[in-house]
Short mmCIF file of C-alpha atoms in Angstrom, two decimals:
data_model
loop_
_atom_site.label_atom_id
_atom_site.label_comp_id
_atom_site.label_asym_id
_atom_site.label_seq_id
_atom_site.Cartn_x
_atom_site.Cartn_y
_atom_site.Cartn_z
CA UNK A 21 -1.31 -12.63 19.72
CA UNK A 22 -4.80 -14.24 19.88
CA UNK A 23 -7.38 -11.20 18.80
CA UNK A 24 -9.72 -9.19 20.90
CA UNK A 25 -13.06 -8.20 20.75
CA UNK A 26 -14.40 -4.65 21.53
CA UNK A 27 -17.53 -4.42 22.85
CA UNK A 28 -20.65 -2.50 22.59
CA UNK A 29 -20.53 -2.45 18.80
CA UNK A 30 -23.64 -4.24 16.10
CA UNK A 31 -21.12 -6.65 14.62
CA UNK A 32 -17.66 -7.79 16.05
CA UNK A 33 -14.50 -5.77 15.34
CA UNK A 34 -12.00 -8.36 15.94
CA UNK A 35 -8.21 -6.67 16.80
CA UNK A 36 -4.98 -8.11 16.66
CA UNK A 37 -4.22 -4.39 18.36
CA UNK A 38 -4.46 -3.98 22.26
CA UNK A 39 -7.14 -2.03 22.09
CA UNK A 40 -5.30 0.42 24.82
CA UNK A 41 -2.92 1.59 22.43
CA UNK A 42 -5.30 2.51 19.85
CA UNK A 43 -5.51 6.63 19.72
CA UNK A 44 -9.78 7.37 20.53
CA UNK A 45 -9.91 9.03 16.94
CA UNK A 46 -9.11 5.78 15.49
CA UNK A 47 -11.51 3.88 17.84
CA UNK A 48 -13.86 6.34 17.02
CA UNK A 49 -13.63 5.69 13.12
CA UNK A 50 -13.93 2.20 14.11
CA UNK A 51 -16.97 2.09 16.50
CA UNK A 52 -18.64 4.24 13.49
CA UNK A 53 -18.39 1.65 10.77
CA UNK A 54 -20.17 -0.81 12.17
CA UNK A 55 -23.06 1.09 12.60
CA UNK A 56 -23.54 1.02 8.95
CA UNK A 57 -26.08 -2.01 8.03
CA UNK A 58 -24.14 -3.81 5.60
CA UNK A 59 -21.13 -4.20 7.26
CA UNK A 60 -20.60 -7.70 7.65
CA UNK A 61 -17.61 -7.66 10.24
CA UNK A 62 -14.71 -5.58 11.06
CA UNK A 63 -10.75 -6.55 11.37
CA UNK A 64 -8.40 -4.30 12.86
CA UNK A 65 -4.93 -5.13 12.23
CA UNK A 66 -1.68 -4.70 15.12
CA UNK A 67 -0.59 -1.09 13.04
CA UNK A 68 -3.46 0.69 13.08
CA UNK A 69 -3.98 4.43 13.36
CA UNK A 70 -6.12 6.98 12.59
CA UNK A 71 -6.96 7.52 8.43
CA UNK A 72 -8.57 10.00 6.52
CA UNK A 73 -11.75 9.14 5.57
CA UNK A 74 -11.55 6.09 7.42
CA UNK A 75 -8.98 3.98 9.46
CA UNK A 76 -5.86 2.65 8.26
CA UNK A 77 -5.20 -0.91 9.06
CA UNK A 78 -8.93 -2.16 8.91
CA UNK A 79 -10.65 -4.99 7.27
CA UNK A 80 -14.18 -4.51 6.29
CA UNK A 81 -16.36 -7.04 5.09
CA UNK A 82 -19.54 -5.47 3.28
CA UNK A 83 -22.75 -7.23 2.08
CA UNK A 84 -23.93 -5.65 -1.13
CA UNK A 85 -22.36 -2.29 -0.83
CA UNK A 86 -18.95 -0.71 -0.67
CA UNK A 87 -17.52 2.71 1.10
CA UNK A 88 -14.86 4.64 -1.25
CA UNK A 89 -13.59 6.19 1.46
CA UNK A 90 -12.45 3.07 2.90
CA UNK A 91 -10.37 2.18 0.45
CA UNK A 92 -8.65 5.45 0.52
CA UNK A 93 -7.48 8.01 -2.41
CA UNK A 94 -4.50 5.72 -3.13
CA UNK A 95 -6.33 3.20 -4.58
CA UNK A 96 -4.64 -0.11 -5.43
CA UNK A 97 -1.19 1.37 -3.21
CA UNK A 98 1.01 -1.93 -2.42
CA UNK A 99 4.02 -3.47 -2.25
CA UNK A 100 6.33 -5.14 -5.07
CA UNK A 101 10.25 -7.36 -3.84
CA UNK A 102 12.26 -8.99 -6.48
CA UNK A 103 14.87 -11.11 -4.92
CA UNK A 104 18.36 -10.70 -6.94
CA UNK A 105 21.08 -13.69 -7.63
CA UNK A 106 23.63 -10.62 -6.39
CA UNK A 107 24.67 -11.25 -2.51
CA UNK A 108 25.73 -8.55 -0.62
CA UNK A 109 29.14 -9.25 -1.14
CA UNK A 110 28.53 -7.66 -4.63
CA UNK A 111 27.17 -4.76 -3.53
CA UNK A 112 29.92 -1.40 -3.28
CA UNK A 113 30.79 -0.08 0.14
CA UNK A 114 29.67 3.80 -1.61
CA UNK A 115 26.25 3.42 -2.79
CA UNK A 116 25.51 6.69 -3.76
CA UNK A 117 26.21 5.95 -7.37
CA UNK A 118 23.44 3.13 -7.34
CA UNK A 119 20.97 5.82 -5.87
CA UNK A 120 21.43 8.36 -7.68
CA UNK A 121 21.08 5.98 -10.85
CA UNK A 122 17.88 4.69 -9.57
CA UNK A 123 16.77 8.32 -8.88
CA UNK A 124 17.60 9.38 -12.46
CA UNK A 125 15.93 6.34 -13.74
CA UNK A 126 12.28 6.63 -11.55
CA UNK A 127 10.76 9.87 -11.40
CA UNK A 128 9.89 10.68 -7.99
CA UNK A 129 7.40 13.14 -6.27
CA UNK A 130 4.86 14.72 -8.35
CA UNK A 131 7.40 14.54 -11.53
CA UNK A 132 6.31 12.25 -14.42
CA UNK A 133 8.79 10.87 -17.01
CA UNK A 134 8.68 13.09 -20.19
CA UNK A 135 6.59 10.63 -22.47
CA UNK A 136 4.99 7.67 -21.44
CA UNK A 137 7.15 4.25 -21.08
CA UNK A 138 7.11 1.82 -23.73
CA UNK A 139 6.16 -1.76 -21.57
CA UNK A 140 7.80 -3.54 -24.56
CA UNK A 141 11.34 -2.04 -23.84
CA UNK A 142 11.14 -2.62 -19.78
CA UNK A 143 13.31 -5.40 -18.89
CA UNK A 144 11.45 -8.59 -17.61
CA UNK A 145 7.65 -6.59 -17.72
CA UNK A 146 4.54 -8.34 -19.35
CA UNK A 147 3.76 -6.48 -22.59
CA UNK A 148 0.47 -8.27 -22.72
CA UNK A 149 -2.77 -6.39 -22.30
CA UNK A 150 -1.69 -3.04 -22.29
CA UNK A 151 -3.94 -1.89 -25.20
CA UNK A 152 -6.92 -3.23 -23.64
CA UNK A 153 -6.03 -1.53 -20.34
CA UNK A 154 -5.92 1.70 -22.05
CA UNK A 155 -9.18 1.52 -24.13
CA UNK A 156 -11.06 1.24 -20.89
CA UNK A 157 -9.18 4.53 -19.87
CA UNK A 158 -12.48 6.19 -22.13
CA UNK A 159 -15.14 4.38 -20.06
CA UNK A 160 -13.71 6.07 -16.67
CA UNK A 161 -15.48 8.91 -14.93
CA UNK A 162 -16.07 11.70 -17.22
CA UNK A 163 -13.97 14.06 -14.63
CA UNK A 164 -10.31 11.79 -15.38
CA UNK A 165 -11.08 12.19 -19.61
CA UNK A 166 -8.75 14.77 -19.65
CA UNK A 167 -5.84 13.29 -17.71
CA UNK A 168 -5.36 10.32 -20.38
CA UNK A 169 -1.45 11.98 -21.18
CA UNK A 170 -0.51 12.75 -17.74
CA UNK A 171 -1.86 9.20 -16.17
CA UNK A 172 0.26 7.59 -19.44
CA UNK A 173 3.67 9.48 -18.33
CA UNK A 174 3.40 8.91 -14.49
CA UNK A 175 3.05 4.87 -15.46
CA UNK A 176 6.65 3.99 -13.52
CA UNK A 177 7.26 6.67 -11.50
CA UNK A 178 7.44 6.86 -7.54
CA UNK A 179 5.34 9.41 -5.58
CA UNK A 180 5.95 11.22 -2.61
CA UNK A 181 4.85 10.46 1.42
CA UNK A 182 5.32 7.01 2.53
CA UNK A 183 6.49 5.84 -0.99
CA UNK A 184 9.91 4.69 -1.28
CA UNK A 185 12.20 2.49 -3.43
CA UNK A 186 15.28 0.47 -2.23
CA UNK A 187 17.93 -1.88 -2.44
CA UNK A 188 17.91 -4.48 0.71
CA UNK A 189 19.71 -7.48 1.43
CA UNK A 190 18.24 -10.33 3.15
CA UNK A 191 19.57 -12.33 6.58
CA UNK A 192 21.07 -14.77 4.18
CA UNK A 193 22.89 -12.25 2.22
CA UNK A 194 20.45 -12.36 -1.02
CA UNK A 195 20.23 -8.97 -2.63
CA UNK A 196 16.19 -7.54 -3.34
CA UNK A 197 14.62 -4.63 -4.75
CA UNK A 198 11.64 -3.59 -3.07
CA UNK A 199 9.19 -0.79 -4.19
CA UNK A 200 5.64 0.69 -2.60
CA UNK A 201 3.79 3.09 -4.85
CA UNK A 202 -0.06 3.08 -5.87
CA UNK A 203 -2.16 4.77 -8.95
CA UNK A 204 -0.55 8.09 -8.54
CA UNK A 205 -2.57 11.03 -9.25
CA UNK A 206 -5.20 9.64 -11.54
CA UNK A 207 -5.99 7.22 -8.50
CA UNK A 208 -6.50 9.55 -6.49
CA UNK A 209 -8.95 11.70 -8.67
CA UNK A 210 -11.11 8.64 -9.15
CA UNK A 211 -11.33 8.04 -5.79
CA UNK A 212 -12.22 11.91 -5.00
CA UNK A 213 -14.90 11.41 -7.30
CA UNK A 214 -16.76 8.97 -6.37
CA UNK A 215 -16.38 9.70 -2.27
CA UNK A 216 -18.22 12.91 -3.70
CA UNK A 217 -20.82 11.17 -5.57
CA UNK A 218 -21.57 8.48 -2.53
CA UNK A 219 -22.13 11.26 -0.21
CA UNK A 220 -24.61 12.54 -2.44
CA UNK A 221 -26.87 9.45 -2.05
CA UNK A 222 -30.05 9.78 -0.62
CA UNK A 223 -29.52 6.98 1.34
CA UNK A 224 -26.13 8.07 2.84
CA UNK A 225 -27.89 11.30 4.17
CA UNK A 226 -28.20 9.99 8.14
CA UNK A 227 -25.34 8.11 8.56
CA UNK A 228 -23.03 8.56 11.22
CA UNK A 229 -19.96 10.01 9.60
CA UNK A 230 -20.53 11.41 6.10
CA UNK A 231 -16.72 9.92 5.17
CA UNK A 232 -18.82 6.48 5.38
CA UNK A 233 -20.97 7.00 1.99
CA UNK A 234 -21.52 3.90 0.59
CA UNK A 235 -22.69 2.32 -2.95
CA UNK A 236 -24.63 -0.42 -3.22
CA UNK A 237 -25.34 -3.27 -5.36
CA UNK A 238 -27.04 -3.40 -8.08
CA UNK A 239 -27.35 0.43 -8.56
CA UNK A 240 -25.73 2.74 -11.53
CA UNK A 241 -23.48 4.40 -8.90
CA UNK A 242 -22.03 1.25 -7.90
CA UNK A 243 -21.73 -0.10 -11.33
CA UNK A 244 -19.54 2.63 -12.30
CA UNK A 245 -17.28 2.53 -8.88
CA UNK A 246 -16.30 -0.99 -9.49
CA UNK A 247 -15.52 -0.26 -13.18
CA UNK A 248 -13.32 2.69 -12.00
CA UNK A 249 -11.81 0.96 -8.76
CA UNK A 250 -10.60 -1.88 -10.57
CA UNK A 251 -9.16 -0.29 -13.52
CA UNK A 252 -7.05 1.75 -11.00
CA UNK A 253 -5.97 -1.42 -8.89
CA UNK A 254 -4.85 -2.42 -12.03
CA UNK A 255 -2.97 1.07 -13.06
CA UNK A 256 -1.51 0.91 -9.62
CA UNK A 257 -0.40 -2.68 -10.54
CA UNK A 258 1.16 -2.14 -13.67
CA UNK A 259 2.46 1.51 -12.09
CA UNK A 260 4.78 -0.89 -9.77
CA UNK A 261 5.79 -3.77 -12.41
CA UNK A 262 7.35 -0.67 -14.37
CA UNK A 263 8.93 1.04 -11.82
CA UNK A 264 10.31 -2.23 -11.14
CA UNK A 265 11.80 -3.51 -14.42
CA UNK A 266 13.47 0.26 -14.59
CA UNK A 267 14.40 -0.20 -11.28
CA UNK A 268 16.12 -4.16 -12.69
CA UNK A 269 17.64 -2.35 -15.47
CA UNK A 270 19.65 0.12 -13.59
CA UNK A 271 20.80 -2.80 -11.39
CA UNK A 272 21.74 -4.82 -14.88
CA UNK A 273 23.79 -1.86 -16.11
CA UNK A 274 25.80 -2.11 -12.51
CA UNK A 275 25.85 -5.71 -12.17
CA UNK A 276 25.78 -7.80 -15.76
CA UNK A 277 24.94 -11.47 -15.37
CA UNK A 278 22.58 -10.72 -12.52
CA UNK A 279 18.99 -12.38 -12.54
CA UNK A 280 15.65 -11.94 -10.87
CA UNK A 281 13.92 -15.48 -10.04
CA UNK A 282 11.30 -14.39 -7.64
CA UNK A 283 9.29 -11.59 -8.12
CA UNK A 284 6.26 -10.94 -5.57
CA UNK A 285 3.65 -7.97 -5.89
CA UNK A 286 0.47 -7.49 -3.67
CA UNK A 287 -2.01 -4.49 -2.81
CA UNK A 288 -2.83 -3.27 0.67
CA UNK A 289 -5.68 -0.47 -0.51
CA UNK A 290 -7.88 -2.35 -2.24
CA UNK A 291 -11.66 -3.76 -2.72
CA UNK A 292 -11.67 -7.82 -3.37
CA UNK A 293 -14.69 -10.26 -3.67
CA UNK A 294 -14.47 -12.77 -1.23
CA UNK A 295 -16.42 -15.53 0.35
CA UNK A 296 -16.69 -16.32 4.18
CA UNK A 297 -18.87 -19.34 5.02
CA UNK A 298 -21.73 -19.13 2.30
CA UNK A 299 -21.21 -15.37 2.69
CA UNK A 300 -20.19 -13.04 -0.20
CA UNK A 301 -18.41 -10.11 0.61
CA UNK A 302 -16.61 -7.44 -0.60
CA UNK A 303 -13.62 -6.79 1.22
CA UNK A 304 -11.88 -3.87 1.50
CA UNK A 305 -8.53 -3.17 2.87
CA UNK A 306 -7.03 -0.12 3.89
CA UNK A 307 -3.27 -0.90 5.23
CA UNK A 308 -4.03 -4.51 4.77
CA UNK A 309 -2.58 -7.30 2.70
CA UNK A 310 -4.28 -10.45 1.63
CA UNK A 311 -2.83 -13.44 4.10
CA UNK A 312 -4.92 -16.48 3.10
CA UNK A 313 -3.14 -19.71 3.46
CA UNK A 314 -0.15 -19.65 0.99
CA UNK A 315 -0.38 -16.19 0.02
CA UNK A 316 3.01 -14.04 0.00
CA UNK A 317 2.58 -10.70 1.13
CA UNK A 318 4.91 -8.06 1.92
CA UNK A 319 4.81 -6.07 5.10
CA UNK A 320 7.51 -2.56 5.91
CA UNK A 321 8.52 -0.43 8.16
CA UNK A 322 10.13 2.39 7.83
CA UNK A 323 13.70 3.97 6.26
CA UNK A 324 16.02 2.05 8.53
CA UNK A 325 13.82 -1.02 10.00
CA UNK A 326 13.79 -3.12 7.00
CA UNK A 327 10.88 -5.46 4.84
CA UNK A 328 9.53 -8.96 5.81
CA UNK A 329 8.09 -11.22 3.22
CA UNK A 330 5.35 -13.23 4.73
CA UNK A 331 3.08 -16.15 3.68
CA UNK A 332 -0.60 -16.11 4.98
CA UNK A 333 -1.94 -18.52 7.12
CA UNK A 334 -5.42 -18.58 6.08
CA UNK A 335 -7.00 -17.01 9.40
CA UNK A 336 -10.94 -15.85 8.17
CA UNK A 337 -11.09 -14.35 11.28
CA UNK A 338 -9.35 -11.69 10.11
CA UNK A 339 -11.08 -12.33 6.65
CA UNK A 340 -7.31 -13.70 5.38
CA UNK A 341 -6.06 -10.06 6.07
CA UNK A 342 -2.35 -8.97 7.75
CA UNK A 343 -0.94 -5.33 8.44
CA UNK A 344 0.32 -3.67 5.77
CA UNK A 345 3.32 -2.33 7.30
CA UNK A 346 4.41 -0.73 10.69
CA UNK A 347 2.00 1.87 10.97
CA UNK A 348 2.49 5.75 11.95
CA UNK A 349 2.71 6.60 15.59
CA UNK A 350 2.52 10.12 15.33
CA UNK A 351 1.24 12.19 12.41
CA UNK A 352 3.45 13.78 9.88
CA UNK A 353 3.15 17.27 11.25
CA UNK A 354 4.13 16.12 14.60
CA UNK A 355 7.30 14.62 13.34
CA UNK A 356 8.47 17.46 11.85
CA UNK A 357 8.01 19.67 15.07
CA UNK A 358 9.87 16.38 17.27
CA UNK A 359 12.74 15.48 15.09
CA UNK A 360 15.79 17.42 13.26
CA UNK A 361 17.59 16.36 10.46
CA UNK A 362 20.03 15.07 12.75
CA UNK A 363 17.80 12.50 14.03
CA UNK A 364 16.75 11.43 10.92
CA UNK A 365 20.85 10.95 9.72
CA UNK A 366 21.63 9.12 13.27
CA UNK A 367 18.26 7.03 12.86
CA UNK A 368 19.22 5.92 8.60
CA UNK A 369 22.94 4.93 9.71
CA UNK A 370 24.23 2.18 7.16
CA UNK A 371 21.30 3.32 4.79
CA UNK A 372 22.23 5.22 1.93
CA UNK A 373 19.44 7.61 1.67
CA UNK A 374 18.39 11.38 1.75
CA UNK A 375 18.59 12.59 5.32
CA UNK A 376 16.83 16.59 4.41
CA UNK A 377 14.40 18.56 6.23
CA UNK A 378 11.86 17.08 3.55
CA UNK A 379 11.73 13.30 4.70
CA UNK A 380 11.90 14.38 8.42
CA UNK A 381 8.17 13.46 8.29
CA UNK A 382 9.46 9.85 7.67
CA UNK A 383 11.92 9.40 10.19
CA UNK A 384 11.63 5.84 11.77
CA UNK A 385 10.75 7.08 14.91
CA UNK A 386 7.53 7.74 13.74
CA UNK A 387 6.56 4.55 12.90
CA UNK A 388 5.79 1.63 15.21
CA UNK A 389 7.97 -0.80 16.25
CA UNK A 390 8.37 -3.43 13.49
CA UNK A 391 9.14 -6.05 15.39
CA UNK A 392 6.35 -5.97 17.87
CA UNK A 393 3.53 -5.45 14.91
CA UNK A 394 4.73 -8.61 13.24
CA UNK A 395 4.88 -10.45 16.98
CA UNK A 396 0.68 -9.46 17.21
CA UNK A 397 0.07 -11.32 14.17
CA UNK A 398 1.69 -14.80 14.56
CA UNK A 399 -1.76 -16.44 13.62
CA UNK A 400 -1.76 -14.00 10.40
CA UNK A 401 1.39 -14.73 8.44
CA UNK A 402 4.69 -16.97 9.10
CA UNK A 403 8.04 -15.09 7.94
CA UNK A 404 10.02 -15.81 4.87
CA UNK A 405 12.39 -13.82 4.30
CA UNK A 406 13.72 -10.13 6.81
CA UNK A 407 15.26 -7.40 4.44
CA UNK A 408 17.31 -4.30 5.55
CA UNK A 409 17.47 -1.93 3.07
CA UNK A 410 20.84 -0.72 2.42
CA UNK A 411 19.61 1.58 0.20
CA UNK A 412 16.43 3.96 -0.26
CA UNK A 413 15.08 6.85 -2.37
CA UNK A 414 12.44 9.03 -1.56
CA UNK A 415 10.05 11.44 -3.24
#
């Protein structure tokens, strides 16, 4: 669908969602962010919904400033997908053993590895840059300096909530491994530290929403935030790389000779330096992927609605962005009150996954219709492949 612009804003809010279907709380967040004098433009993806601090599914372009709450606390959260040489016919009818082995190899929830994973021993992992990466840890904010050992043991771990690790089959029968995770607790601590620091700055005193506190260019606070932000984004990417390597090793043990010829990765909670026209901006994508012309991205749905591999068409009206998933249509607490374990069993038929009370808030019905979300952004991305999960690991 073509975008619509909401009236009454200081800068345009271009929406790839029907404004009448967006909850009032999210619309209020979007309107307030346009009041910031540094904002160059806002694009809203079809998976938009209310989020803590800033709207999920929003793309905010700022000149000479950045809002840490608009990135979210899971800095660098994103997706990785790997296509294998296996086909659906290679998979056994009973996939419980495969799920069990994946859960054994990849700590979930708040768990971590007993000792840091050696990148040199992980299948298919690039080993360059790790020493420099960890040396940079010593330059991070003082608040996390005691967290190095835990951060090292959480590399290669999934986390909880909407994070997942899946085995999927595409429409042509190829088997994929797909995962969704971010910067774990170290990213959260860095985000919370910098959000609180921004809120104490004098230029943020009279903002319409204290969650919209920003750092401005050419200040020590901005320098510190950018250093920690980009390190956390790198941490998130490395975390997914290690996890994917461990997961592929599980698959290799069960299916000797399998190869993994295609590896795709993308952030969807992050900041990037970009230029539109003659304007340099910092683009914050919270719940959005980059979809510049030719960019390959990943858009998941829920525990039973699969994932799309997409290629960006380069629509600059959206700041070269697209949705990061289906997006929630109800809160976790409402989902737990609305649905039962029996509902979850019924809605995940055909998927080897958890169906206990601990993941009822991730039930597919708590999410928007993924096909409608994809239809609303046909001018942002083209579909490369559609995957259906057969195994889903949740934290």
